[in-house]
Amino acid sequence: MSSTTPQSDSDQAGHLAHLGRMIAISSGKGGVGKSTVAANMAVTLARQGLRVGVVDADLYGPSIPGMLGIPGDTPPAMSPERKVIPAEAHGVKVISMAMLSGDDKPAVLRGPMVTKYLQMFITQVEWGELDFLLLDLPPGTGDIQLTLAQAFPLTGAIVVSTPQDVSLKIARRGLRMLEQVSVPILGIVENMSGFTCPSCGEVTHIFHQGGGAKIAESLGVPFLGAIPLDPAIVDSGDSGAPLVVSAPQSPAAQAYDAIATALTGAADQGGGLRVPFDWHIGDGTGKPAAASPAPGGAPDQPVALDYGAEGLRIGWQDGTEQVISARDLRLSCRCAACRDEMSGAALLNPETVPLDIVPTRIWSVGNYAIGIAFSDGHSSGIYTFTALRALETPEAEDV
């Protein structure tokens, strides 16, 4: 792996657009078949003619390469630009910790190293131009989930569960965590949804019935579909030939196809500015195009940004327009240099902020904030959409 230092948010924003729509495949609980869903979904999208990559973000238990027939413990090659060349199988590009270590060499990593590897897997890989980059997350709500949600502009996430009550309850927690960092929930997939007897065709609902659809309805998110239990799914995963390749006419493969179609539709609905963006205000390059408000979209998502003599103009999902002057933006910065992290008391002296201060760059930070660099050289402020929405210009501190 390259030892290149991970880029800052402002640098990353201008270098991720080629990755297309970044979608996390998540689950609150382990053992629900999430990686199997991710592998088959990736191949299904590729068979539809889309350019697809997969980041196996489960650094401690990587399984995507085996499911796609990619040899493990085979370090990838490097490009002349010192970027990792991903492996490819069934039309899908893949990067995984399994390529860097064998089954008998577990990844023993603390939090900072986890973050470093994830950064490298996304920014230091020669992905080329993609339509979709799927991120196969480990179960839970820990470092990996937070790093991806906060550092990268995820288009959204799908949550995989089984119909079992305990799985559904834990899936709800994972879903709520993603919502807290403004990752749109594209839908819920119910895996292991009933067993179809290969002899008589009778369906037996081993883990209850319809739980995924019910929890999707209760949470107000789409239900993307149900995938039945099928022994061929296990066999195909072990052989490295996903079910959608080895048995494309099977009921489970047809379910994957329907879910992939629903997923692409959900990802296309938008619901805010297309990220990532890196807007240089002086010459106008990188300015994000205005988006159309999405039905049912979160109100604290901007759909338009502009800057003029009056200040930063923000158009919000619910039709509200807000104008915040450049100086008020600078005075409201809550970074560690401007606010005490413990008490929240202001450290910035308003008298040191020029009256004619202007923003020079604005870039996206994940799906939940923007970063702003100012003409006084300050560039460490991150402004969450919630904080911007709550900011009242007349109440901003002044000299």
mmCIF file of C-alpha atoms in Angstrom:
data_model
loop_
_atom_site.group_PDB
_atom_site.id
_atom_site.type_symbol
_atom_site.label_atom_id
_atom_site.label_comp_id
_atom_site.label_asym_id
_atom_site.label_seq_id
_atom_site.Cartn_x
_atom_site.Cartn_y
_atom_site.Cartn_z
ATOM 1 C CA MET A 1 0.000 0.000 0.000
ATOM 2 C CA SER A 2 1.098 3.538 -0.636
ATOM 3 C CA SER A 3 2.195 5.470 2.433
ATOM 4 C CA THR A 4 0.778 8.711 1.098
ATOM 5 C CA THR A 5 -0.779 10.816 3.865
ATOM 6 C CA PRO A 6 -4.589 10.946 3.610
ATOM 7 C CA GLN A 7 -5.888 14.105 2.027
ATOM 8 C CA SER A 8 -7.732 16.803 3.931
ATOM 9 C CA ASP A 9 -11.474 17.242 3.391
ATOM 10 C CA SER A 10 -10.867 20.235 1.122
ATOM 11 C CA ASP A 11 -8.379 18.294 -1.028
ATOM 12 C CA GLN A 12 -10.515 15.164 -1.158
ATOM 13 C CA ALA A 13 -13.659 16.963 -2.270
ATOM 14 C CA GLY A 14 -12.222 17.795 -5.668
ATOM 15 C CA HIS A 15 -10.837 14.315 -6.284
ATOM 16 C CA LEU A 16 -13.753 11.972 -5.604
ATOM 17 C CA ALA A 17 -16.252 12.848 -8.317
ATOM 18 C CA HIS A 18 -14.914 10.031 -10.528
ATOM 19 C CA LEU A 19 -16.109 7.497 -7.949
ATOM 20 C CA GLY A 20 -19.733 8.080 -8.858
ATOM 21 C CA ARG A 21 -22.417 7.287 -6.303
ATOM 22 C CA MET A 22 -20.918 5.959 -3.087
ATOM 23 C CA ILE A 23 -23.349 3.609 -1.355
ATOM 24 C CA ALA A 24 -22.781 1.896 1.973
ATOM 25 C CA ILE A 25 -24.106 -1.628 2.490
ATOM 26 C CA SER A 26 -24.759 -1.728 6.210
ATOM 27 C CA SER A 27 -26.174 -3.930 8.960
ATOM 28 C CA GLY A 28 -26.435 -3.474 12.673
ATOM 29 C CA LYS A 29 -25.938 -7.182 13.344
ATOM 30 C CA GLY A 30 -23.453 -9.701 12.019
ATOM 31 C CA GLY A 31 -24.455 -12.898 10.291
ATOM 32 C CA VAL A 32 -27.303 -11.461 8.224
ATOM 33 C CA GLY A 33 -25.610 -12.097 4.861
ATOM 34 C CA LYS A 34 -24.684 -8.480 4.201
ATOM 35 C CA SER A 35 -21.467 -9.259 2.287
ATOM 36 C CA THR A 36 -23.292 -11.826 0.163
ATOM 37 C CA VAL A 37 -25.867 -9.163 -0.677
ATOM 38 C CA ALA A 38 -23.100 -6.645 -1.467
ATOM 39 C CA ALA A 39 -21.233 -9.067 -3.770
ATOM 40 C CA ASN A 40 -24.347 -10.086 -5.703
ATOM 41 C CA MET A 41 -25.584 -6.496 -5.914
ATOM 42 C CA ALA A 42 -22.245 -5.345 -7.322
ATOM 43 C CA VAL A 43 -22.236 -8.048 -9.989
ATOM 44 C CA THR A 44 -25.892 -7.360 -10.830
ATOM 45 C CA LEU A 45 -25.151 -3.658 -11.369
ATOM 46 C CA ALA A 46 -22.120 -4.533 -13.512
ATOM 47 C CA ARG A 47 -24.250 -6.903 -15.628
ATOM 48 C CA GLN A 48 -26.595 -3.972 -16.231
ATOM 49 C CA GLY A 49 -23.705 -2.174 -17.950
ATOM 50 C CA LEU A 50 -22.685 0.045 -15.022
ATOM 51 C CA ARG A 51 -19.095 0.636 -13.891
ATOM 52 C CA VAL A 52 -18.878 -0.730 -10.348
ATOM 53 C CA GLY A 53 -16.259 -0.879 -7.617
ATOM 54 C CA VAL A 54 -16.426 -2.461 -4.159
ATOM 55 C CA VAL A 55 -14.493 -1.450 -1.053
ATOM 56 C CA ASP A 56 -14.438 -4.339 1.400
ATOM 57 C CA ALA A 57 -14.541 -2.075 4.455
ATOM 58 C CA ASP A 58 -14.745 -4.966 6.917
ATOM 59 C CA LEU A 59 -11.029 -4.818 7.651
ATOM 60 C CA TYR A 60 -11.193 -7.433 10.410
ATOM 61 C CA GLY A 61 -13.261 -9.994 8.517
ATOM 62 C CA PRO A 62 -12.900 -9.397 4.756
ATOM 63 C CA SER A 63 -14.938 -11.775 2.609
ATOM 64 C CA ILE A 64 -15.724 -10.054 -0.703
ATOM 65 C CA PRO A 65 -12.689 -11.417 -2.636
ATOM 66 C CA GLY A 66 -13.561 -15.029 -1.797
ATOM 67 C CA MET A 67 -17.176 -14.526 -2.867
ATOM 68 C CA LEU A 68 -16.033 -13.106 -6.210
ATOM 69 C CA GLY A 69 -13.275 -15.664 -6.837
ATOM 70 C CA ILE A 70 -10.378 -13.265 -6.233
ATOM 71 C CA PRO A 71 -7.292 -14.917 -4.658
ATOM 72 C CA GLY A 72 -6.406 -13.731 -1.183
ATOM 73 C CA ASP A 73 -2.950 -12.900 0.156
ATOM 74 C CA THR A 74 -1.964 -11.545 -3.271
ATOM 75 C CA PRO A 75 -0.736 -7.957 -2.942
ATOM 76 C CA PRO A 76 -2.123 -5.754 -5.733
ATOM 77 C CA ALA A 77 0.114 -4.067 -8.262
ATOM 78 C CA MET A 78 0.909 -0.353 -8.200
ATOM 79 C CA SER A 79 0.379 2.146 -10.991
ATOM 80 C CA PRO A 80 3.167 4.533 -12.116
ATOM 81 C CA GLU A 81 1.356 7.205 -10.053
ATOM 82 C CA ARG A 82 1.821 4.998 -6.953
ATOM 83 C CA LYS A 83 -1.838 4.104 -6.696
ATOM 84 C CA VAL A 84 -3.128 0.616 -5.993
ATOM 85 C CA ILE A 85 -4.570 -1.234 -8.989
ATOM 86 C CA PRO A 86 -7.728 -2.998 -7.774
ATOM 87 C CA ALA A 87 -8.479 -6.625 -8.539
ATOM 88 C CA GLU A 88 -11.342 -7.280 -10.952
ATOM 89 C CA ALA A 89 -13.823 -10.134 -11.257
ATOM 90 C CA HIS A 90 -17.220 -10.442 -12.985
ATOM 91 C CA GLY A 91 -16.839 -6.848 -14.189
ATOM 92 C CA VAL A 92 -16.409 -5.476 -10.636
ATOM 93 C CA LYS A 93 -13.291 -3.753 -9.278
ATOM 94 C CA VAL A 94 -12.394 -4.709 -5.698
ATOM 95 C CA ILE A 95 -10.031 -3.644 -2.922
ATOM 96 C CA SER A 96 -9.886 -5.603 0.329
ATOM 97 C CA MET A 97 -7.671 -6.310 3.307
ATOM 98 C CA ALA A 98 -7.859 -9.976 2.231
ATOM 99 C CA MET A 99 -5.500 -9.093 -0.625
ATOM 100 C CA LEU A 100 -2.901 -7.843 1.838
ATOM 101 C CA SER A 101 -2.967 -10.651 4.393
ATOM 102 C CA GLY A 102 -3.749 -14.357 4.410
ATOM 103 C CA ASP A 103 -6.363 -16.177 6.463
ATOM 104 C CA ASP A 104 -3.779 -16.922 9.157
ATOM 105 C CA LYS A 105 -2.683 -13.266 9.408
ATOM 106 C CA PRO A 106 -5.488 -11.338 11.097
ATOM 107 C CA ALA A 107 -5.597 -7.562 10.828
ATOM 108 C CA VAL A 108 -4.864 -6.281 14.353
ATOM 109 C CA LEU A 109 -5.570 -2.565 14.029
ATOM 110 C CA ARG A 110 -6.370 0.269 16.398
ATOM 111 C CA GLY A 111 -8.743 3.082 15.450
ATOM 112 C CA PRO A 112 -6.216 5.441 13.783
ATOM 113 C CA MET A 113 -4.899 2.655 11.546
ATOM 114 C CA VAL A 114 -8.446 1.667 10.587
ATOM 115 C CA THR A 115 -9.056 5.224 9.454
ATOM 116 C CA LYS A 116 -5.781 5.264 7.508
ATOM 117 C CA TYR A 117 -6.569 2.048 5.644
ATOM 118 C CA LEU A 118 -10.086 3.199 4.759
ATOM 119 C CA GLN A 119 -8.745 6.489 3.451
ATOM 120 C CA MET A 120 -6.227 4.622 1.305
ATOM 121 C CA PHE A 121 -8.777 2.088 0.041
ATOM 122 C CA ILE A 122 -10.878 4.934 -1.354
ATOM 123 C CA THR A 123 -8.450 7.711 -2.292
ATOM 124 C CA GLN A 124 -5.272 5.788 -3.160
ATOM 125 C CA VAL A 125 -6.792 3.189 -5.504
ATOM 126 C CA GLU A 126 -6.803 3.527 -9.298
ATOM 127 C CA TRP A 127 -10.570 3.143 -9.664
ATOM 128 C CA GLY A 128 -10.962 4.971 -12.952
ATOM 129 C CA GLU A 129 -14.411 6.344 -13.726
ATOM 130 C CA LEU A 130 -17.160 4.571 -11.784
ATOM 131 C CA ASP A 131 -20.938 4.770 -11.723
ATOM 132 C CA PHE A 132 -21.193 3.112 -8.296
ATOM 133 C CA LEU A 133 -18.738 2.473 -5.488
ATOM 134 C CA LEU A 134 -20.261 0.060 -2.967
ATOM 135 C CA LEU A 135 -18.816 0.049 0.544
ATOM 136 C CA ASP A 136 -19.325 -3.265 2.335
ATOM 137 C CA LEU A 137 -19.348 -2.173 5.987
ATOM 138 C CA PRO A 138 -18.764 -4.411 8.998
ATOM 139 C CA PRO A 139 -21.662 -4.838 11.428
ATOM 140 C CA GLY A 140 -22.116 -2.336 14.213
ATOM 141 C CA THR A 141 -21.766 1.419 14.683
ATOM 142 C CA GLY A 142 -18.052 1.892 15.356
ATOM 143 C CA ASP A 143 -14.963 3.572 13.915
ATOM 144 C CA ILE A 144 -15.390 2.301 10.369
ATOM 145 C CA GLN A 145 -18.983 3.464 10.013
ATOM 146 C CA LEU A 146 -18.239 6.881 11.500
ATOM 147 C CA THR A 147 -15.075 7.380 9.434
ATOM 148 C CA LEU A 148 -16.864 6.642 6.167
ATOM 149 C CA ALA A 149 -19.954 8.670 7.038
ATOM 150 C CA GLN A 150 -18.014 11.731 8.169
ATOM 151 C CA ALA A 151 -15.111 11.713 5.721
ATOM 152 C CA PHE A 152 -16.779 10.749 2.447
ATOM 153 C CA PRO A 153 -19.802 12.029 0.511
ATOM 154 C CA LEU A 154 -22.024 8.964 0.665
ATOM 155 C CA THR A 155 -24.962 9.025 -1.730
ATOM 156 C CA GLY A 156 -26.794 6.839 0.753
ATOM 157 C CA ALA A 157 -26.933 3.499 2.506
ATOM 158 C CA ILE A 158 -28.958 0.340 2.339
ATOM 159 C CA VAL A 159 -29.517 -1.637 5.527
ATOM 160 C CA VAL A 160 -29.576 -5.443 5.385
ATOM 161 C CA SER A 161 -31.514 -7.423 7.981
ATOM 162 C CA THR A 162 -33.257 -10.761 8.408
ATOM 163 C CA PRO A 163 -36.918 -11.093 9.402
ATOM 164 C CA GLN A 164 -35.806 -12.099 12.905
ATOM 165 C CA ASP A 165 -36.935 -9.601 15.568
ATOM 166 C CA VAL A 166 -33.501 -9.210 17.191
ATOM 167 C CA SER A 167 -31.906 -8.493 13.806
ATOM 168 C CA LEU A 168 -34.557 -5.909 12.984
ATOM 169 C CA LYS A 169 -34.096 -4.134 16.318
ATOM 170 C CA ILE A 170 -30.332 -3.887 15.841
ATOM 171 C CA ALA A 171 -30.785 -2.807 12.210
ATOM 172 C CA ARG A 172 -32.896 0.087 13.525
ATOM 173 C CA ARG A 173 -29.967 1.258 15.666
ATOM 174 C CA GLY A 174 -27.565 1.177 12.736
ATOM 175 C CA LEU A 175 -30.051 3.057 10.608
ATOM 176 C CA ARG A 176 -30.449 5.764 13.251
ATOM 177 C CA MET A 177 -26.675 6.188 13.485
ATOM 178 C CA LEU A 178 -26.451 6.793 9.740
ATOM 179 C CA GLU A 179 -29.270 9.326 9.963
ATOM 180 C CA GLN A 180 -27.378 11.238 12.665
ATOM 181 C CA VAL A 181 -24.585 11.974 10.180
ATOM 182 C CA SER A 182 -27.059 12.809 7.387
ATOM 183 C CA VAL A 183 -26.492 9.701 5.285
ATOM 184 C CA PRO A 184 -29.716 9.156 3.296
ATOM 185 C CA ILE A 185 -31.262 5.733 3.843
ATOM 186 C CA LEU A 186 -31.995 4.361 0.388
ATOM 187 C CA GLY A 187 -33.880 1.384 1.751
ATOM 188 C CA ILE A 188 -33.974 -1.851 3.704
ATOM 189 C CA VAL A 189 -33.284 -5.319 2.273
ATOM 190 C CA GLU A 190 -34.694 -8.360 4.018
ATOM 191 C CA ASN A 191 -32.313 -11.283 3.544
ATOM 192 C CA MET A 192 -33.087 -14.955 4.299
ATOM 193 C CA SER A 193 -36.751 -14.200 3.732
ATOM 194 C CA GLY A 194 -38.426 -17.615 3.725
ATOM 195 C CA PHE A 195 -37.063 -20.924 2.473
ATOM 196 C CA THR A 196 -38.379 -22.262 -0.820
ATOM 197 C CA CYS A 197 -38.254 -26.041 -0.957
ATOM 198 C CA PRO A 198 -36.355 -27.044 -4.138
ATOM 199 C CA SER A 199 -38.546 -30.159 -4.488
ATOM 200 C CA CYS A 200 -42.105 -28.997 -3.870
ATOM 201 C CA GLY A 201 -41.793 -25.222 -4.007
ATOM 202 C CA GLU A 202 -43.442 -24.692 -0.613
ATOM 203 C CA VAL A 203 -42.240 -21.568 1.242
ATOM 204 C CA THR A 204 -41.382 -21.890 4.945
ATOM 205 C CA HIS A 205 -40.846 -18.638 6.879
ATOM 206 C CA ILE A 206 -38.127 -19.674 9.312
ATOM 207 C CA PHE A 207 -37.486 -16.231 10.849
ATOM 208 C CA HIS A 208 -41.049 -14.803 10.809
ATOM 209 C CA GLN A 209 -42.531 -13.003 7.824
ATOM 210 C CA GLY A 210 -42.599 -9.433 6.539
ATOM 211 C CA GLY A 211 -40.447 -7.898 9.283
ATOM 212 C CA GLY A 212 -38.293 -5.914 6.861
ATOM 213 C CA ALA A 213 -41.264 -4.296 5.191
ATOM 214 C CA LYS A 214 -42.826 -3.450 8.558
ATOM 215 C CA ILE A 215 -39.713 -1.801 9.961
ATOM 216 C CA ALA A 216 -39.197 0.135 6.717
ATOM 217 C CA GLU A 217 -42.755 1.433 6.982
ATOM 218 C CA SER A 218 -42.355 2.343 10.657
ATOM 219 C CA LEU A 219 -39.135 4.261 9.938
ATOM 220 C CA GLY A 220 -40.427 5.926 6.799
ATOM 221 C CA VAL A 221 -37.780 4.479 4.469
ATOM 222 C CA PRO A 222 -38.192 2.404 1.281
ATOM 223 C CA PHE A 223 -38.373 -1.380 1.393
ATOM 224 C CA LEU A 224 -36.160 -2.505 -1.486
ATOM 225 C CA GLY A 225 -37.108 -6.165 -1.449
ATOM 226 C CA ALA A 226 -36.724 -9.611 0.100
ATOM 227 C CA ILE A 227 -34.193 -12.315 -0.797
ATOM 228 C CA PRO A 228 -35.227 -15.912 -0.096
ATOM 229 C CA LEU A 229 -33.042 -18.526 1.547
ATOM 230 C CA ASP A 230 -31.370 -20.681 -1.072
ATOM 231 C CA PRO A 231 -28.568 -23.224 -0.492
ATOM 232 C CA ALA A 232 -27.189 -22.253 -3.899
ATOM 233 C CA ILE A 233 -26.325 -18.794 -2.514
ATOM 234 C CA VAL A 234 -23.916 -20.385 -0.039
ATOM 235 C CA ASP A 235 -22.438 -22.733 -2.633
ATOM 236 C CA SER A 236 -21.938 -19.957 -5.180
ATOM 237 C CA GLY A 237 -20.299 -17.703 -2.606
ATOM 238 C CA ASP A 238 -17.863 -20.436 -1.605
ATOM 239 C CA SER A 239 -17.022 -21.195 -5.247
ATOM 240 C CA GLY A 240 -16.388 -17.545 -6.168
ATOM 241 C CA ALA A 241 -19.211 -17.475 -8.726
ATOM 242 C CA PRO A 242 -22.034 -15.301 -7.319
ATOM 243 C CA LEU A 243 -25.567 -16.612 -7.645
ATOM 244 C CA VAL A 244 -26.518 -13.945 -10.194
ATOM 245 C CA VAL A 245 -23.849 -15.485 -12.452
ATOM 246 C CA SER A 246 -24.201 -19.187 -11.655
ATOM 247 C CA ALA A 247 -28.014 -19.303 -11.452
ATOM 248 C CA PRO A 248 -29.393 -16.071 -12.948
ATOM 249 C CA GLN A 249 -32.931 -17.467 -13.310
ATOM 250 C CA SER A 250 -33.257 -18.535 -9.674
ATOM 251 C CA PRO A 251 -35.779 -16.705 -7.436
ATOM 252 C CA ALA A 252 -32.966 -15.265 -5.323
ATOM 253 C CA ALA A 253 -31.103 -13.944 -8.380
ATOM 254 C CA GLN A 254 -34.310 -12.378 -9.638
ATOM 255 C CA ALA A 255 -34.708 -10.725 -6.239
ATOM 256 C CA TYR A 256 -31.186 -9.275 -6.490
ATOM 257 C CA ASP A 257 -32.038 -7.891 -9.933
ATOM 258 C CA ALA A 258 -35.211 -6.225 -8.643
ATOM 259 C CA ILE A 259 -33.364 -4.736 -5.651
ATOM 260 C CA ALA A 260 -30.570 -3.390 -7.874
ATOM 261 C CA THR A 261 -33.165 -1.694 -10.087
ATOM 262 C CA ALA A 262 -34.860 -0.189 -7.038
ATOM 263 C CA LEU A 263 -31.494 0.903 -5.661
ATOM 264 C CA THR A 264 -30.466 2.772 -8.805
ATOM 265 C CA GLY A 265 -33.805 4.557 -8.805
ATOM 266 C CA ALA A 266 -33.459 5.537 -5.157
ATOM 267 C CA ALA A 267 -29.880 6.761 -5.693
ATOM 268 C CA ASP A 268 -31.012 8.903 -8.624
ATOM 269 C CA GLN A 269 -33.680 10.695 -6.601
ATOM 270 C CA GLY A 270 -31.146 12.990 -5.020
ATOM 271 C CA GLY A 271 -32.384 15.026 -2.130
ATOM 272 C CA GLY A 272 -29.663 17.665 -1.923
ATOM 273 C CA LEU A 273 -26.606 19.063 -3.627
ATOM 274 C CA ARG A 274 -24.565 16.520 -5.564
ATOM 275 C CA VAL A 275 -21.419 15.862 -3.564
ATOM 276 C CA PRO A 276 -18.466 15.983 -3.511
ATOM 277 C CA PHE A 277 -17.752 19.528 -4.644
ATOM 278 C CA ASP A 278 -14.833 21.919 -4.209
ATOM 279 C CA TRP A 279 -15.902 25.436 -5.137
ATOM 280 C CA HIS A 280 -13.240 28.094 -5.753
ATOM 281 C CA ILE A 281 -15.322 31.226 -5.435
ATOM 282 C CA GLY A 282 -12.858 33.560 -7.158
ATOM 283 C CA ASP A 283 -13.038 31.874 -10.560
ATOM 284 C CA GLY A 284 -16.276 29.941 -10.041
ATOM 285 C CA THR A 285 -14.765 26.535 -10.699
ATOM 286 C CA GLY A 286 -16.312 23.583 -8.910
ATOM 287 C CA LYS A 287 -19.508 25.383 -7.953
ATOM 288 C CA PRO A 288 -22.196 22.777 -7.192
ATOM 289 C CA ALA A 289 -25.150 22.761 -9.550
ATOM 290 C CA ALA A 290 -28.512 23.409 -7.967
ATOM 291 C CA ALA A 291 -30.573 20.298 -7.251
ATOM 292 C CA SER A 292 -34.301 19.757 -7.354
ATOM 293 C CA PRO A 293 -35.972 19.248 -3.973
ATOM 294 C CA ALA A 294 -36.827 15.579 -3.423
ATOM 295 C CA PRO A 295 -40.269 14.595 -2.119
ATOM 296 C CA GLY A 296 -39.918 13.795 1.562
ATOM 297 C CA GLY A 297 -36.314 14.991 1.643
ATOM 298 C CA ALA A 298 -34.777 16.200 4.891
ATOM 299 C CA PRO A 299 -35.396 19.946 5.340
ATOM 300 C CA ASP A 300 -31.836 20.517 6.590
ATOM 301 C CA GLN A 301 -30.319 19.603 3.226
ATOM 302 C CA PRO A 302 -29.308 22.444 0.872
ATOM 303 C CA VAL A 303 -30.337 22.253 -2.769
ATOM 304 C CA ALA A 304 -28.580 25.452 -3.928
ATOM 305 C CA LEU A 305 -25.532 27.512 -2.944
ATOM 306 C CA ASP A 306 -24.563 30.909 -4.291
ATOM 307 C CA TYR A 307 -22.351 33.782 -3.179
ATOM 308 C CA GLY A 308 -22.800 37.488 -3.850
ATOM 309 C CA ALA A 309 -22.380 40.898 -2.282
ATOM 310 C CA GLU A 310 -24.896 40.107 0.473
ATOM 311 C CA GLY A 311 -23.193 36.885 1.464
ATOM 312 C CA LEU A 312 -23.713 33.155 1.129
ATOM 313 C CA ARG A 313 -27.181 32.330 -0.187
ATOM 314 C CA ILE A 314 -28.504 28.878 0.688
ATOM 315 C CA GLY A 315 -31.629 27.325 -0.775
ATOM 316 C CA TRP A 316 -33.009 24.567 1.445
ATOM 317 C CA GLN A 317 -34.962 21.431 0.638
ATOM 318 C CA ASP A 318 -38.224 22.844 2.012
ATOM 319 C CA GLY A 319 -38.061 25.984 -0.158
ATOM 320 C CA THR A 320 -36.588 28.288 2.483
ATOM 321 C CA GLU A 321 -33.863 30.699 1.365
ATOM 322 C CA GLN A 322 -31.226 32.026 3.717
ATOM 323 C CA VAL A 323 -28.509 34.664 3.267
ATOM 324 C CA ILE A 324 -25.576 34.775 5.689
ATOM 325 C CA SER A 325 -22.938 37.498 5.398
ATOM 326 C CA ALA A 326 -19.306 36.435 5.053
ATOM 327 C CA ARG A 327 -18.354 38.082 8.333
ATOM 328 C CA ASP A 328 -21.173 36.438 10.232
ATOM 329 C CA LEU A 329 -20.029 33.100 8.842
ATOM 330 C CA ARG A 330 -16.493 33.739 10.027
ATOM 331 C CA LEU A 331 -17.644 34.867 13.476
ATOM 332 C CA SER A 332 -19.852 31.795 13.889
ATOM 333 C CA CYS A 333 -17.012 29.326 13.267
ATOM 334 C CA ARG A 334 -16.925 26.667 15.982
ATOM 335 C CA CYS A 335 -13.540 25.081 15.254
ATOM 336 C CA ALA A 336 -11.060 24.568 18.100
ATOM 337 C CA ALA A 337 -9.212 27.762 17.160
ATOM 338 C CA CYS A 338 -12.382 29.852 17.472
ATOM 339 C CA ARG A 339 -14.305 28.158 20.311
ATOM 340 C CA ASP A 340 -13.251 26.432 23.515
ATOM 341 C CA GLU A 341 -13.991 22.759 22.948
ATOM 342 C CA MET A 342 -15.118 22.152 26.527
ATOM 343 C CA SER A 343 -17.111 25.265 27.424
ATOM 344 C CA GLY A 344 -18.048 26.522 23.960
ATOM 345 C CA ALA A 345 -16.844 30.007 24.906
ATOM 346 C CA ALA A 346 -15.693 32.189 22.016
ATOM 347 C CA LEU A 347 -11.920 32.454 21.548
ATOM 348 C CA LEU A 348 -12.098 34.536 18.387
ATOM 349 C CA ASN A 349 -11.821 38.284 18.961
ATOM 350 C CA PRO A 350 -14.325 39.951 16.564
ATOM 351 C CA GLU A 351 -12.008 42.977 16.296
ATOM 352 C CA THR A 352 -9.464 40.808 14.458
ATOM 353 C CA VAL A 353 -11.941 39.861 11.722
ATOM 354 C CA PRO A 354 -11.803 42.302 8.788
ATOM 355 C CA LEU A 355 -15.045 43.941 7.750
ATOM 356 C CA ASP A 356 -14.342 43.039 4.127
ATOM 357 C CA ILE A 357 -13.585 39.367 4.750
ATOM 358 C CA VAL A 358 -14.826 36.960 2.040
ATOM 359 C CA PRO A 359 -14.859 33.193 1.573
ATOM 360 C CA THR A 360 -12.358 31.910 -0.994
ATOM 361 C CA ARG A 361 -13.315 28.205 -1.089
ATOM 362 C CA ILE A 362 -16.309 26.122 -0.054
ATOM 363 C CA TRP A 363 -16.194 22.321 -0.158
ATOM 364 C CA SER A 364 -18.435 19.460 0.873
ATOM 365 C CA VAL A 365 -17.734 17.511 4.061
ATOM 366 C CA GLY A 366 -19.534 14.199 3.849
ATOM 367 C CA ASN A 367 -23.270 14.664 3.425
ATOM 368 C CA TYR A 368 -23.767 16.814 6.465
ATOM 369 C CA ALA A 369 -21.565 19.933 6.309
ATOM 370 C CA ILE A 370 -19.421 22.326 4.312
ATOM 371 C CA GLY A 371 -15.916 23.583 4.957
ATOM 372 C CA ILE A 372 -15.076 27.220 4.281
ATOM 373 C CA ALA A 373 -11.720 28.941 3.699
ATOM 374 C CA PHE A 374 -11.636 32.709 4.177
ATOM 375 C CA SER A 375 -9.528 35.552 2.867
ATOM 376 C CA ASP A 376 -7.900 35.970 6.323
ATOM 377 C CA GLY A 377 -6.310 32.522 5.900
ATOM 378 C CA HIS A 378 -8.677 30.659 8.228
ATOM 379 C CA SER A 379 -9.714 27.296 6.760
ATOM 380 C CA SER A 380 -10.385 24.880 9.635
ATOM 381 C CA GLY A 381 -14.064 25.638 10.145
ATOM 382 C CA ILE A 382 -16.699 22.987 9.410
ATOM 383 C CA TYR A 383 -20.293 24.213 9.220
ATOM 384 C CA THR A 384 -22.946 21.534 9.612
ATOM 385 C CA PHE A 385 -26.153 22.050 7.684
ATOM 386 C CA THR A 386 -28.102 21.972 10.936
ATOM 387 C CA ALA A 387 -25.916 24.729 12.400
ATOM 388 C CA LEU A 388 -26.206 26.845 9.243
ATOM 389 C CA ARG A 389 -29.972 26.443 9.210
ATOM 390 C CA ALA A 390 -30.161 27.566 12.833
ATOM 391 C CA LEU A 391 -27.847 30.544 12.309
ATOM 392 C CA GLU A 392 -29.676 33.849 12.499
ATOM 393 C CA THR A 393 -27.616 36.585 10.880
ATOM 394 C CA PRO A 394 -28.899 39.458 13.049
ATOM 395 C CA GLU A 395 -27.837 37.596 16.203
ATOM 396 C CA ALA A 396 -24.271 36.941 15.070
ATOM 397 C CA GLU A 397 -21.624 38.411 17.339
ATOM 398 C CA ASP A 398 -20.116 41.631 16.022
ATOM 399 C CA VAL A 399 -17.868 44.517 16.991
#
